[in-house]
C-alpha positions as a printed NumPy array, in Angstrom:
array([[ 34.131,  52.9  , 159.465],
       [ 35.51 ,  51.019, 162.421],
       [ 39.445,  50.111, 161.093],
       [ 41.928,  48.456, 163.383],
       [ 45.966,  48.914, 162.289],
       [ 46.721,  45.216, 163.727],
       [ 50.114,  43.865, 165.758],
       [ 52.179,  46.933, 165.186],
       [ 55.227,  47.991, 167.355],
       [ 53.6  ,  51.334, 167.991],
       [ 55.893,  54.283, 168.938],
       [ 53.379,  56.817, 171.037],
       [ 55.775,  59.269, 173.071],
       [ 52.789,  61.483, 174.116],
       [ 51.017,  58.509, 175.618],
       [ 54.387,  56.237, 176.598],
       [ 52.681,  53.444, 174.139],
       [ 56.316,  51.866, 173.175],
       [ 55.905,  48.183, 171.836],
       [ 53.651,  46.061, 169.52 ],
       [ 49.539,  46.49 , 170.386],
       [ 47.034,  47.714, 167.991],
       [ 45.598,  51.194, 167.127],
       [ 41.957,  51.667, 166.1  ],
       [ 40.183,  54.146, 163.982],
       [ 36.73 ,  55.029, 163.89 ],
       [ 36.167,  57.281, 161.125],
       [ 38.589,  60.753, 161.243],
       [ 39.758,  59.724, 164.937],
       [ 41.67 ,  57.213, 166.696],
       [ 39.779,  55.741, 169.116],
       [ 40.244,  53.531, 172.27 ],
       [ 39.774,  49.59 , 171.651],
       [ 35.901,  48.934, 171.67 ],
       [ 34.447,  46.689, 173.911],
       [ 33.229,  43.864, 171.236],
       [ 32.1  ,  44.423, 167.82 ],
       [ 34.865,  43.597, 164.593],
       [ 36.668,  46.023, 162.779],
       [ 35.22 ,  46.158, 159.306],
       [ 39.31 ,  47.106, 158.021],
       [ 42.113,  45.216, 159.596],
       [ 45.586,  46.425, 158.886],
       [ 48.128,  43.758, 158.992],
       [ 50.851,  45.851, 160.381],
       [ 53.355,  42.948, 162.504],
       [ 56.905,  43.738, 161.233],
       [ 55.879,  47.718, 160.874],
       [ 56.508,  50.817, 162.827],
       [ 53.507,  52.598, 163.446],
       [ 53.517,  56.12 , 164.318],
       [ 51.514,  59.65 , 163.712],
       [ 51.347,  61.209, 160.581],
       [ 54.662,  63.825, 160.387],
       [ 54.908,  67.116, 160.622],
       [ 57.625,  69.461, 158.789],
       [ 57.514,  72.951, 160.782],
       [ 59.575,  74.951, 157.631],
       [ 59.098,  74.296, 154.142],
       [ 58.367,  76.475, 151.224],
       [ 56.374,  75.187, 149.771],
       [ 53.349,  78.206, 147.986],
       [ 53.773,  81.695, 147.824],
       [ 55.091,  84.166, 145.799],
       [ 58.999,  82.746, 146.173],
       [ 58.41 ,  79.318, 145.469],
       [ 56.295,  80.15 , 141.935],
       [ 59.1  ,  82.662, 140.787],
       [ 61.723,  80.325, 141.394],
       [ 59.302,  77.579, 139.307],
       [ 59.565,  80.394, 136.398],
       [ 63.326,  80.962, 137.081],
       [ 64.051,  77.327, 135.93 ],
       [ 61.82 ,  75.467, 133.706],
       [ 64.764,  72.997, 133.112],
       [ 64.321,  71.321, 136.385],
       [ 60.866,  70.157, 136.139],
       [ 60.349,  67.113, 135.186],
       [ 57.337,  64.77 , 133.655],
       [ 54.85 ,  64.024, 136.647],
       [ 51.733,  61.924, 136.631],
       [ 49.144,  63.158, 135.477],
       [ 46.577,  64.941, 138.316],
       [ 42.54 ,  65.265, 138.486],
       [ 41.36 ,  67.673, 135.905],
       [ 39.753,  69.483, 138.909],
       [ 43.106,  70.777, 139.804],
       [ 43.144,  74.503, 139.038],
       [ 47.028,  75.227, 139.215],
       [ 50.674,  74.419, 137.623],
       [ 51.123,  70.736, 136.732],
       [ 54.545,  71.679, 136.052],
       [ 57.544,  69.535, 137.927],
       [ 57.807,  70.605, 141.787],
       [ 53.651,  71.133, 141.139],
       [ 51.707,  71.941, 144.39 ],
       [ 50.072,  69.245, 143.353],
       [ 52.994,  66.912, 143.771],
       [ 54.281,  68.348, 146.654],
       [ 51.312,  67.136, 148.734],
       [ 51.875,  63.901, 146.868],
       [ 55.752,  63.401, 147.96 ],
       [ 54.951,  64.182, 151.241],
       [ 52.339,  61.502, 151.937],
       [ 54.104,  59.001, 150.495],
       [ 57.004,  59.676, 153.128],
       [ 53.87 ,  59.67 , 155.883],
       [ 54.222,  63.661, 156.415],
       [ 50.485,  64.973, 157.177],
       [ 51.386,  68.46 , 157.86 ],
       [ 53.453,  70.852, 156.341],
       [ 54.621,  74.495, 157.613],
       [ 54.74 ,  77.581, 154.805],
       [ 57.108,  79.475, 157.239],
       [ 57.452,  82.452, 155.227],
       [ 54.063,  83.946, 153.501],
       [ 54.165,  87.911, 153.172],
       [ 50.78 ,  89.594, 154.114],
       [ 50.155,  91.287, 150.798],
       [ 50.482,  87.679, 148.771],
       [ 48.471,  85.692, 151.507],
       [ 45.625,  85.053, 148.817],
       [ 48.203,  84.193, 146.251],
       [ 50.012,  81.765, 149.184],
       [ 46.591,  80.232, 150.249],
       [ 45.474,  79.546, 146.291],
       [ 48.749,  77.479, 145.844],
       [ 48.208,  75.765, 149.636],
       [ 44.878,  74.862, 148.407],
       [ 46.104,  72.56 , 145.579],
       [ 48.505,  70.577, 147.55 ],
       [ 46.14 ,  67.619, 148.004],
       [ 46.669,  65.275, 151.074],
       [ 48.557,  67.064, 153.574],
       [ 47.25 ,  69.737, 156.085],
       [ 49.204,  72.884, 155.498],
       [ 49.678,  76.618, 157.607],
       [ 51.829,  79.645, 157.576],
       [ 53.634,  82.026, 159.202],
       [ 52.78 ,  85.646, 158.106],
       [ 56.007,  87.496, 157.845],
       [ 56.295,  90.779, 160.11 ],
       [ 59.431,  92.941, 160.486],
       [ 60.44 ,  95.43 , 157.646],
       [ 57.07 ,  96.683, 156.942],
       [ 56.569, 100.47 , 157.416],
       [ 53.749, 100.366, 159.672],
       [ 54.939,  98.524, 162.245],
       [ 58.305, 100.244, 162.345],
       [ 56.883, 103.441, 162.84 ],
       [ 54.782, 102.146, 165.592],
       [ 58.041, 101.24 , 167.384],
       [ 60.207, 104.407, 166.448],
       [ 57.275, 106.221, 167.536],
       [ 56.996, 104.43 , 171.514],
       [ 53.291, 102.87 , 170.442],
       [ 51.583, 101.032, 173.095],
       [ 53.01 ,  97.327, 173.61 ],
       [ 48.485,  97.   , 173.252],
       [ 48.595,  99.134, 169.51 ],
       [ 51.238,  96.56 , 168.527],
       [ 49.452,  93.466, 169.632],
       [ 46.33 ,  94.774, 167.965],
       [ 48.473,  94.806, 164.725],
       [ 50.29 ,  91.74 , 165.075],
       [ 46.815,  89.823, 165.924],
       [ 45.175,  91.319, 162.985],
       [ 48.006,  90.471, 160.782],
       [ 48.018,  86.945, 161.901],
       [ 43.83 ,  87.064, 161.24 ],
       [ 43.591,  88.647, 157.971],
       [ 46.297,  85.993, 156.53 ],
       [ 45.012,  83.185, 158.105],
       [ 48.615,  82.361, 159.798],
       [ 49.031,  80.224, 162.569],
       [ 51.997,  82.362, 163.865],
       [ 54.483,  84.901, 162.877],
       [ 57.874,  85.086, 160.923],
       [ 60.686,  88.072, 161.391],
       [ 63.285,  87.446, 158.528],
       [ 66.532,  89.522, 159.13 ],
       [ 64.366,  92.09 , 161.014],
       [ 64.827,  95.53 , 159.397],
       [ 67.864,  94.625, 157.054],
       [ 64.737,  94.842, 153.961],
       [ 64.217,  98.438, 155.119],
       [ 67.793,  99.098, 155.661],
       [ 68.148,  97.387, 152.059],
       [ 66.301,  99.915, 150.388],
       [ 68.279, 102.888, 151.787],
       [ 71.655, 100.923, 150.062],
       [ 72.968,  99.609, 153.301],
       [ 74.568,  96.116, 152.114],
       [ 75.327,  94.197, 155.792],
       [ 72.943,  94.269, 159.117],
       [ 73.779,  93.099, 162.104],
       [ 71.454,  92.584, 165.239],
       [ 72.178,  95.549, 166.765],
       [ 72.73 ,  97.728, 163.626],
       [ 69.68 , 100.578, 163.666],
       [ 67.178, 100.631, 160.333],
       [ 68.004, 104.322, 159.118],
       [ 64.472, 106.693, 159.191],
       [ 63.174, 104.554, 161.597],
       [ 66.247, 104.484, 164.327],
       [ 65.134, 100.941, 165.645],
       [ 67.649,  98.46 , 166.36 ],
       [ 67.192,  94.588, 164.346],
       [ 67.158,  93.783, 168.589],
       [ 63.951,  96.002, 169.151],
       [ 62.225,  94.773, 166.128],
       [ 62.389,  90.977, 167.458],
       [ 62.463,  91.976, 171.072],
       [ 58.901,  93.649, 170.404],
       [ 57.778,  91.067, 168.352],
       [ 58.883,  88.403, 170.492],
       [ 57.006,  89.911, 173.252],
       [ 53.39 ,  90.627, 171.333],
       [ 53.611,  86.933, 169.96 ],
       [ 53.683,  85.672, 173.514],
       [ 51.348,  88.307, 175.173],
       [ 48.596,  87.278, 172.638],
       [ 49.047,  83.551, 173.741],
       [ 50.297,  82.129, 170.265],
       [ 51.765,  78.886, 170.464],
       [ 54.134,  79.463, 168.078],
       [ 56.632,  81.634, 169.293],
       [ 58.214,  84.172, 167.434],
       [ 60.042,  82.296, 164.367],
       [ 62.78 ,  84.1  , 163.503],
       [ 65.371,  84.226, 160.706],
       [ 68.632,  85.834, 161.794],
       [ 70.662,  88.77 , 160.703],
       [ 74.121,  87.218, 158.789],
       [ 72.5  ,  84.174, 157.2  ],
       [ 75.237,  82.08 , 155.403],
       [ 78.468,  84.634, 156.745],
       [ 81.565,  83.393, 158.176],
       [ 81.795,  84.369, 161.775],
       [ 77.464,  84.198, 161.914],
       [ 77.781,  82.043, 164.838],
       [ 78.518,  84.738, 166.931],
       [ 75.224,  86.524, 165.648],
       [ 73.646,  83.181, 166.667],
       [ 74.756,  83.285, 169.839],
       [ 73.587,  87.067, 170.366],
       [ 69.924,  85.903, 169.08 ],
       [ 69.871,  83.323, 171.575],
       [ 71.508,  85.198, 174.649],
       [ 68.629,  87.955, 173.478],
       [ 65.804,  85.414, 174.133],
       [ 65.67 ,  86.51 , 178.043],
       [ 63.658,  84.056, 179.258],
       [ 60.782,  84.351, 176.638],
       [ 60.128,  81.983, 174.286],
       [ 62.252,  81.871, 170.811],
       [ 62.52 ,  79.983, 167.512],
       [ 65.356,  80.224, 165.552],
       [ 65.142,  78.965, 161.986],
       [ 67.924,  76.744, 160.052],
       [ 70.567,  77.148, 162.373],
       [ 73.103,  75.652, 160.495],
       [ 73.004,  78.69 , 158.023],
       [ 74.601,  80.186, 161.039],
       [ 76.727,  77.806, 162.515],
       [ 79.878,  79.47 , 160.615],
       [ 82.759,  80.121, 162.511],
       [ 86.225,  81.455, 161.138],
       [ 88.852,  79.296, 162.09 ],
       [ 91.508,  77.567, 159.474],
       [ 93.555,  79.159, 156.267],
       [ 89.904,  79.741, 154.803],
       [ 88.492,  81.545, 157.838],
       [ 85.305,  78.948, 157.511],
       [ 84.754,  76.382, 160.093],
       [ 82.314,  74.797, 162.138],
       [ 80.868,  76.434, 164.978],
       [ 78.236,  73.674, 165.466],
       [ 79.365,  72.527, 169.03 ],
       [ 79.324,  75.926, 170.184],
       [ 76.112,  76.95 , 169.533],
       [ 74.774,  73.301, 170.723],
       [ 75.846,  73.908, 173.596],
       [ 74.101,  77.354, 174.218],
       [ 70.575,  76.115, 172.762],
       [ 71.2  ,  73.722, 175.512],
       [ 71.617,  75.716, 178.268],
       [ 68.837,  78.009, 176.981],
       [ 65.202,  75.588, 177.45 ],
       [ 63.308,  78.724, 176.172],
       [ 64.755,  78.205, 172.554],
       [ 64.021,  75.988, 169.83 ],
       [ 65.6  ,  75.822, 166.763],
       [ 64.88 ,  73.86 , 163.171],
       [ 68.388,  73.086, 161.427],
       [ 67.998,  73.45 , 157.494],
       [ 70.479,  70.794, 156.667],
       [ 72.363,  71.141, 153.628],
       [ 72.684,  67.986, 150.971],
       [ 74.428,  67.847, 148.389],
       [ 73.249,  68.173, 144.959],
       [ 70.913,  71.323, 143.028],
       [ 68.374,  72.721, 144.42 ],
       [ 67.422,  76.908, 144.511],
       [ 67.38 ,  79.337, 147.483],
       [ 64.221,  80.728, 148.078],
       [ 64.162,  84.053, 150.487],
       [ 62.664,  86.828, 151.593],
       [ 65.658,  87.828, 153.124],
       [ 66.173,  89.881, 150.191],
       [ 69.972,  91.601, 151.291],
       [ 70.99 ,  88.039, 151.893],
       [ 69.573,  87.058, 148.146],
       [ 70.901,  90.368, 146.837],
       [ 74.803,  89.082, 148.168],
       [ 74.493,  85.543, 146.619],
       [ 73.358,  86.003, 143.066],
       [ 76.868,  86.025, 141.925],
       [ 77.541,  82.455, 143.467],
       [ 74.236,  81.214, 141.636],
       [ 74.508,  77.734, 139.74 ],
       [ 73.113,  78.042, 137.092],
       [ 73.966,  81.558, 136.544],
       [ 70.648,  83.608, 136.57 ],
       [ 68.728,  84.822, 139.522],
       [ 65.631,  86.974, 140.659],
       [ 65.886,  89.679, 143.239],
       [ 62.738,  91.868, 144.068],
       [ 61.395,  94.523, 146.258],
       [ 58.843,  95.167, 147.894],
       [ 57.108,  98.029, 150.47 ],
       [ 57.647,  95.279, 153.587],
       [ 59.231,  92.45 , 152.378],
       [ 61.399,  91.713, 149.751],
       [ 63.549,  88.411, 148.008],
       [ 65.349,  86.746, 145.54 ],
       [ 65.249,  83.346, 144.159],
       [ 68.911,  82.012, 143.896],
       [ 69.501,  78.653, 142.35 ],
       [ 72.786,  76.291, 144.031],
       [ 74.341,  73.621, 143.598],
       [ 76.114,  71.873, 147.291],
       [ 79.279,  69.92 , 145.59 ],
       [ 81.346,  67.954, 147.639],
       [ 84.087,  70.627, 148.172],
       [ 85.242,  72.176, 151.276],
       [ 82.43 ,  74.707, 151.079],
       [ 79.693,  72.171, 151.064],
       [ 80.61 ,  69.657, 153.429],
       [ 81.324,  71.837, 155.781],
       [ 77.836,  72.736, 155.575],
       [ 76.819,  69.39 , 155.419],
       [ 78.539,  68.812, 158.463],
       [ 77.774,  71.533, 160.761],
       [ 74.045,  70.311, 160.406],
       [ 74.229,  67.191, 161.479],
       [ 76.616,  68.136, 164.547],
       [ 73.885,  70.515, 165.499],
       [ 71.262,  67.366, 164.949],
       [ 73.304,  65.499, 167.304],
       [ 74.486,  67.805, 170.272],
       [ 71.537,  69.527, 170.466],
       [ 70.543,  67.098, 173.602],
       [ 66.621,  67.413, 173.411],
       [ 64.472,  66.043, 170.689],
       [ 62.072,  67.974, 171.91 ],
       [ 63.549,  71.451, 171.141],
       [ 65.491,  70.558, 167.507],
       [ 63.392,  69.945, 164.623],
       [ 63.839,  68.02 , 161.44 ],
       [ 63.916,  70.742, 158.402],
       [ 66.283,  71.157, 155.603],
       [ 64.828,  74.796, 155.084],
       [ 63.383,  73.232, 151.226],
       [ 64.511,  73.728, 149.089],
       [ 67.415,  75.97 , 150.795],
       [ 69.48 ,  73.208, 152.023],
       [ 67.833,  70.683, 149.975],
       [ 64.618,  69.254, 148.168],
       [ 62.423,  67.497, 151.103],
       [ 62.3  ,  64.389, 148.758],
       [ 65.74 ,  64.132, 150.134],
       [ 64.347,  63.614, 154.184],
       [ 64.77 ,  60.437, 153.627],
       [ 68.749,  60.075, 153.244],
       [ 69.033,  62.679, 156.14 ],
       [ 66.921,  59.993, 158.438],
       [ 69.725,  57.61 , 157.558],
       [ 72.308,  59.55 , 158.678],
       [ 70.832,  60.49 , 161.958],
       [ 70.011,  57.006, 162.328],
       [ 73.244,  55.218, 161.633],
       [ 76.428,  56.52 , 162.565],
       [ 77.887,  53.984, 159.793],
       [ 76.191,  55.841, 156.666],
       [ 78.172,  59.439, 158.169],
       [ 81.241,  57.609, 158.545],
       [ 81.014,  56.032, 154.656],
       [ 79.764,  59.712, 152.967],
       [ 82.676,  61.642, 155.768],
       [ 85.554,  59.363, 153.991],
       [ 84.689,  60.713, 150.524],
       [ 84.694,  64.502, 152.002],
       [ 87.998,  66.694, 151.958],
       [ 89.67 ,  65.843, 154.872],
       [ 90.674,  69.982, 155.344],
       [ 87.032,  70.175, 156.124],
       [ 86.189,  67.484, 158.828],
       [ 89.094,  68.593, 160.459],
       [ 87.809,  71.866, 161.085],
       [ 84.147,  69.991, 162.644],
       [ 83.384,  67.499, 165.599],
       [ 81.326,  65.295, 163.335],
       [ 83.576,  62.378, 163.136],
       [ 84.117,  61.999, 166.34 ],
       [ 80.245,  62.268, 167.669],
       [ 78.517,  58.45 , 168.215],
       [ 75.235,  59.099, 168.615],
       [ 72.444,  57.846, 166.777],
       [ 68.815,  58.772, 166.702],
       [ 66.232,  56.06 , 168.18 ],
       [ 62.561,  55.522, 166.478],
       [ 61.309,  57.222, 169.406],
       [ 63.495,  60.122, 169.259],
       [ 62.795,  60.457, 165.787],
       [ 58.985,  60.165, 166.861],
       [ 59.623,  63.226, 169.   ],
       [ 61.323,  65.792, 166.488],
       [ 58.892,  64.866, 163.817],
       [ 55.268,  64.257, 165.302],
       [ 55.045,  64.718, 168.964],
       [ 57.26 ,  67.883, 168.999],
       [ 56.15 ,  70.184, 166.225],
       [ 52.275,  69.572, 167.434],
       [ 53.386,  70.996, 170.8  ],
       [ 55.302,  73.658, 168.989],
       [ 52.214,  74.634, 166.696],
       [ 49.963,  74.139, 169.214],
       [ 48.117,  71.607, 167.636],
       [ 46.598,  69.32 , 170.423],
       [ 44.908,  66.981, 167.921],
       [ 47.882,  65.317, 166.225],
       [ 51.6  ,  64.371, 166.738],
       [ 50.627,  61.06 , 169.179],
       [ 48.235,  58.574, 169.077],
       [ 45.749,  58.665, 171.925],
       [ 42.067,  58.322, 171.733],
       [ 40.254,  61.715, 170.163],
       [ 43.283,  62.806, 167.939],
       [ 42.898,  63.313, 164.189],
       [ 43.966,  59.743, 162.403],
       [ 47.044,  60.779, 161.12 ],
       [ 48.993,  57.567, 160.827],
       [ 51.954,  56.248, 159.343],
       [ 53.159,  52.845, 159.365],
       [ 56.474,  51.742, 157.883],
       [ 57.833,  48.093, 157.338],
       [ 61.153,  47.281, 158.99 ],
       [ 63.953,  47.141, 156.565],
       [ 67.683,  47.245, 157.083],
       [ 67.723,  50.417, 154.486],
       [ 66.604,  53.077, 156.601],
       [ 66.103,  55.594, 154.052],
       [ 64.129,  52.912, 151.592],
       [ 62.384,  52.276, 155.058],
       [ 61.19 ,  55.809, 155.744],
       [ 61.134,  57.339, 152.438],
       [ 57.938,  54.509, 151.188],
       [ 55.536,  54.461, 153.965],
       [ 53.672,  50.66 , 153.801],
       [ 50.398,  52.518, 154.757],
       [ 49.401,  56.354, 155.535],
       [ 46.307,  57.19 , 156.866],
       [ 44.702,  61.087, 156.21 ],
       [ 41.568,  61.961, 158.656],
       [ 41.183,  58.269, 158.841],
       [ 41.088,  57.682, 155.161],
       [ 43.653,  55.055, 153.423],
       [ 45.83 ,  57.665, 151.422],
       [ 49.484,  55.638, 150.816],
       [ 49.872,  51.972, 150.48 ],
       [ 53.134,  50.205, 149.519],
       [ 55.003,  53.472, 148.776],
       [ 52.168,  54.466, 146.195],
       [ 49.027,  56.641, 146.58 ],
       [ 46.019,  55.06 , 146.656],
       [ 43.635,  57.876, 146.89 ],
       [ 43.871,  61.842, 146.741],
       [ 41.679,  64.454, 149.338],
       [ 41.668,  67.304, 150.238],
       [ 43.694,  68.664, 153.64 ],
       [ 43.001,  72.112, 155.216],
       [ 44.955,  75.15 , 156.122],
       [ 44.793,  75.596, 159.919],
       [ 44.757,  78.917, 161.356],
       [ 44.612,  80.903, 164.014],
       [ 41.755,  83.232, 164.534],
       [ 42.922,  86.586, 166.945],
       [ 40.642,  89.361, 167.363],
       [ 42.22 ,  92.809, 167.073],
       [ 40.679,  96.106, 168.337],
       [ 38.579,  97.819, 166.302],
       [ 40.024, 101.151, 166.477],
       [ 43.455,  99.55 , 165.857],
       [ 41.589,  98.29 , 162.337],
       [ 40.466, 102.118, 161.833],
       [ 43.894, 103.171, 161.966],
       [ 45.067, 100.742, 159.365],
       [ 42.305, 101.475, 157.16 ],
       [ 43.2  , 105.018, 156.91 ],
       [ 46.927, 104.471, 156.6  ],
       [ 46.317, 102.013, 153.468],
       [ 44.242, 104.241, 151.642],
       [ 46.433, 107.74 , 152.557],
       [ 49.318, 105.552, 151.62 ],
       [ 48.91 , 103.108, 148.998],
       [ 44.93 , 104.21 , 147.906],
       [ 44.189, 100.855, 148.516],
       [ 41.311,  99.477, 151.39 ],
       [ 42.024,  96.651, 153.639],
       [ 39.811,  94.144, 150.913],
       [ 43.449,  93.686, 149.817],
       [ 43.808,  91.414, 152.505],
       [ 40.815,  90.16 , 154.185],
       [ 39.651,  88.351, 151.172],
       [ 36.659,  85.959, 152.146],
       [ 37.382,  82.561, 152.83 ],
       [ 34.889,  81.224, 149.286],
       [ 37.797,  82.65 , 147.713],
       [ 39.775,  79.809, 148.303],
       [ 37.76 ,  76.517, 145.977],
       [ 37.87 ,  74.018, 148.403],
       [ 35.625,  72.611, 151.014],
       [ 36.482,  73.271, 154.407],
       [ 39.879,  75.342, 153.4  ],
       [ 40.619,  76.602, 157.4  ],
       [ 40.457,  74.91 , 160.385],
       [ 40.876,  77.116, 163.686],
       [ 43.749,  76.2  , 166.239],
       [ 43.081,  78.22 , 169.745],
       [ 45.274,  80.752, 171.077],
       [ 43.864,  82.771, 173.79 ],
       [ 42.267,  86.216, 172.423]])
């Protein structure tokens, strides 16, 4: 089908198309205007923004995590429609189902599972495979798994731990790799209660440095376009900042994510030795092009951690609202599920603050992406309010005079004017995270790349503006109109697809079964596992 989106003001970065023209689809792909011939759809889009579909780098949103914390509180869910009897999973509130659901209507066409443990990949994929609409991808979490830190304590080849790394990315079907707190779950399990980045993982006597330095390394050696994502030692500390800071300076050149910064933008000024630290560590990421960062801002209102970082989840349980938690272990990666509750105090907007200073003196849209770490910082149904925000420097100052005023004082916020453009937002949220993932076919909208559009009618009300697209288009088809869905599919999982050496796959073999008695099957499940058509599509990376 030949469609034309008609008299939009079309906001292209990748291609510099800035200003009203039309966009045509042919099919799955967005095509250059034919030479005669009528579009058998027209799109009345004059008044409307029209950009590509968005993409949100870090969400939880399947696993093992997110399903516990599901269990953990059956109070929050609440009465959904009803879904295609097709659907094998929970139709319970916060479904899969509905998560794909949310996220189209808001014109988000790719999500990011940053945090998917190798040994509950099936179990991750199975819950990624009911999310309908949305394309969807992983990070496989590496880090505090035995194998790998023996490797290192035991001066393996820089090739052995590649080979690893590559096969660990293939078997889960990841499309990078995660390090959460690297070591601090092995140190965990030996009692140790605080890790630091250069604090050594007893048995193994490798540094939290050495872990990400190595992975860091193999990650860009194998040509992933992700680089390394990692998840810092001290999340949520006073004083973290300065463990920031040490991440960052430890980047050497190479390239580095770091994940919800503002979880470590804590300094310890003031009577309650908690400040902001924001405008410090802005000013690092930018004199430091190699590093990118996603903020996980905090809103206010309930929502539950969800972590693997399980000595981080261990410390908070007793500042969990309601009061019940989960913490587990595991051989390689742990957790805990910790339910909160941001109020308005001096706590929370603090935290509130510090990520939205980062937002706005990190200088380049190209190298700070839009993530409240959901549901960490907050639900993603509440992007829309944080667009606002960003946008207007009116809506900060009305929610900063209801704030304590011992709080602001202690952060730069009131006193920073900028305000996010369409095109910058365009940036952090499509053109941006395709570069990051290395996904060449979406993120803009010149000829060949998948249709992935959103369109959005002008309104004064930013967040009613962005928060009900007026039409979203899926692979070409007509998935959102009006703020309502007008027609469920089925998106992929996209993957990468390294291949290890063999004799590195011997190895592993033989070190499952001597010790776990289990065979590598565990893992490298076949894809008909997974009941949906076409459930991976392959992004290059160069092995």
């Amino acid at each position: 089908m030949l469609t034309k989106i008609a008299g939009g003001d079309i906001i292209d970065p990748v291609n510099g198309r800035l200003g009203k023209g039309d966009l045509w689809i042919r099919d799955d792909k967005i095509v250059a205007a034919p030479a005669g011939g009528a579009a058998e759809r027209t799109i009345d889009a004059a008044g409307c923004i029209v950009m590509a579909g968005a993409i949100d780098i870090h969400s939880h949103i399947g696993g093992g995590n997110v399903n516990t914390a599901r269990l953990l509180l059956p109070e929050q869910h609440a009465a959904h429609q009803a879904r295609p009897a097709t659907t094998p999973l929970s139709n319970a509130g916060w479904s899969t189902f509905q998560t794909g659901c949310l996220y189209a209507k808001m014109g988000f066409t790719t999500v990011v599972e940053p945090a998917m443990s190798p040994g509950a990949a099936l179990h991750t994929h199975l819950e990624l495979a009911d999310i309908p609409i949305i394309d969807k991808a992983t990070l496989a979490i590496l880090g505090n798994d035995d194998f790998l830190l023996s490797m290192i304590r035991d001066d393996a080849s820089s090739q052995m731990i590649e080979d690893y790394v590559a096969w660990t990315i293939a078997s889960t079907r990841a499309l990078g790799v995660k390090v959460i707190n690297a070591g601090a779950a092995a140190a965990f399990k030996e009692n140790v209660r605080t890790f630091s980045l250069d604090d050594v993982v007893p048995s193994y006597g490798v540094s939290s440095r050495k872990i990400v330095k190595t992975l860091q390394a193999a990650v860009d050696s194998l040509g992933v376009p992700h680089p390394l994502h990692v998840h810092c030692n001290n999340l949520g500390s006073p004083g973290s900042a300065d463990t920031a800071a040490a991440t960052i300076a430890a980047a050497e050149g190479l390239p580095l994510h770091l994940a919800h910064l503002q979880f470590y933008g804590y300094g310890t000024e003031g009577k309650r030795k908690f400040s902001s630290a924001a405008a410090r560590l802005a000013e690092l990421v930018n004199a430091t092009p190699e590093v990118t960062i996603d903020i996980g801002q905090v809103m206010f209102g309930q929502t539950v951690t969800v972590s693997s970082d399980v000595m981080r989840q261990f410390s908070a349980r007793g500042s969990a609202q309601p009061k019940k938690s989960v913490i587990h272990d595991g051989d390689g990666n742990g957790g805990g599920i910790v339910p909160y509750s941001y109020g308005k105090d001096f706590y929370g907007a603090m935290q509130w603050a510090i990520g939205l200073e980062l937002f706005l003196l990190v200088d380049d849209p190209w190298r700070v992406f839009f993530t409240t770490d959901h549901p960490n910082g907050a639900p993603f149904t509440a992007y829309p309010a944080l667009f606002e925000l960003l946008m207007s420097r009116e809506a900060r100052a009305e929610m900063i005079a209801g704030l304590p005023k011992s709080a602001m004082a202690l952060s730069t916020l009131a006193a920073i004017d900028r305000e996010y453009t369409f095109e910058e937002i365009a940036v952090m949220t499509r053109a941006a995270p395709a570069k990051l993932l290395g996904l060449t076919d979406r993120g803009h909208l010149g000829a060949g790349a998948t249709a992935d559009i959103a369109v959005y009618r002008r309104d004064g009300n930013i967040a009613k503006m962005l928060g009900q697209a007026a039409y979203v288009f899926k692979d070409g088809d007509l998935v959102v109109q009006d703020g309502e869905i007008t027609h469920y599919r089925w998106g992929k999982a996209l993957r990468l697809n390294p291949s290890p050496d063999k004799a590195m796959v011997r190895r592993l073999e033989d070190y499952h079964q001597q010790r776990y008695g289990l065979s590598l099957d565990w893992f490298n499940f076949p894809d008909s596992a997974i009941a949906r058509e076409q459930p991976f599509g392959e992004v290059a990376c160069r092995t």
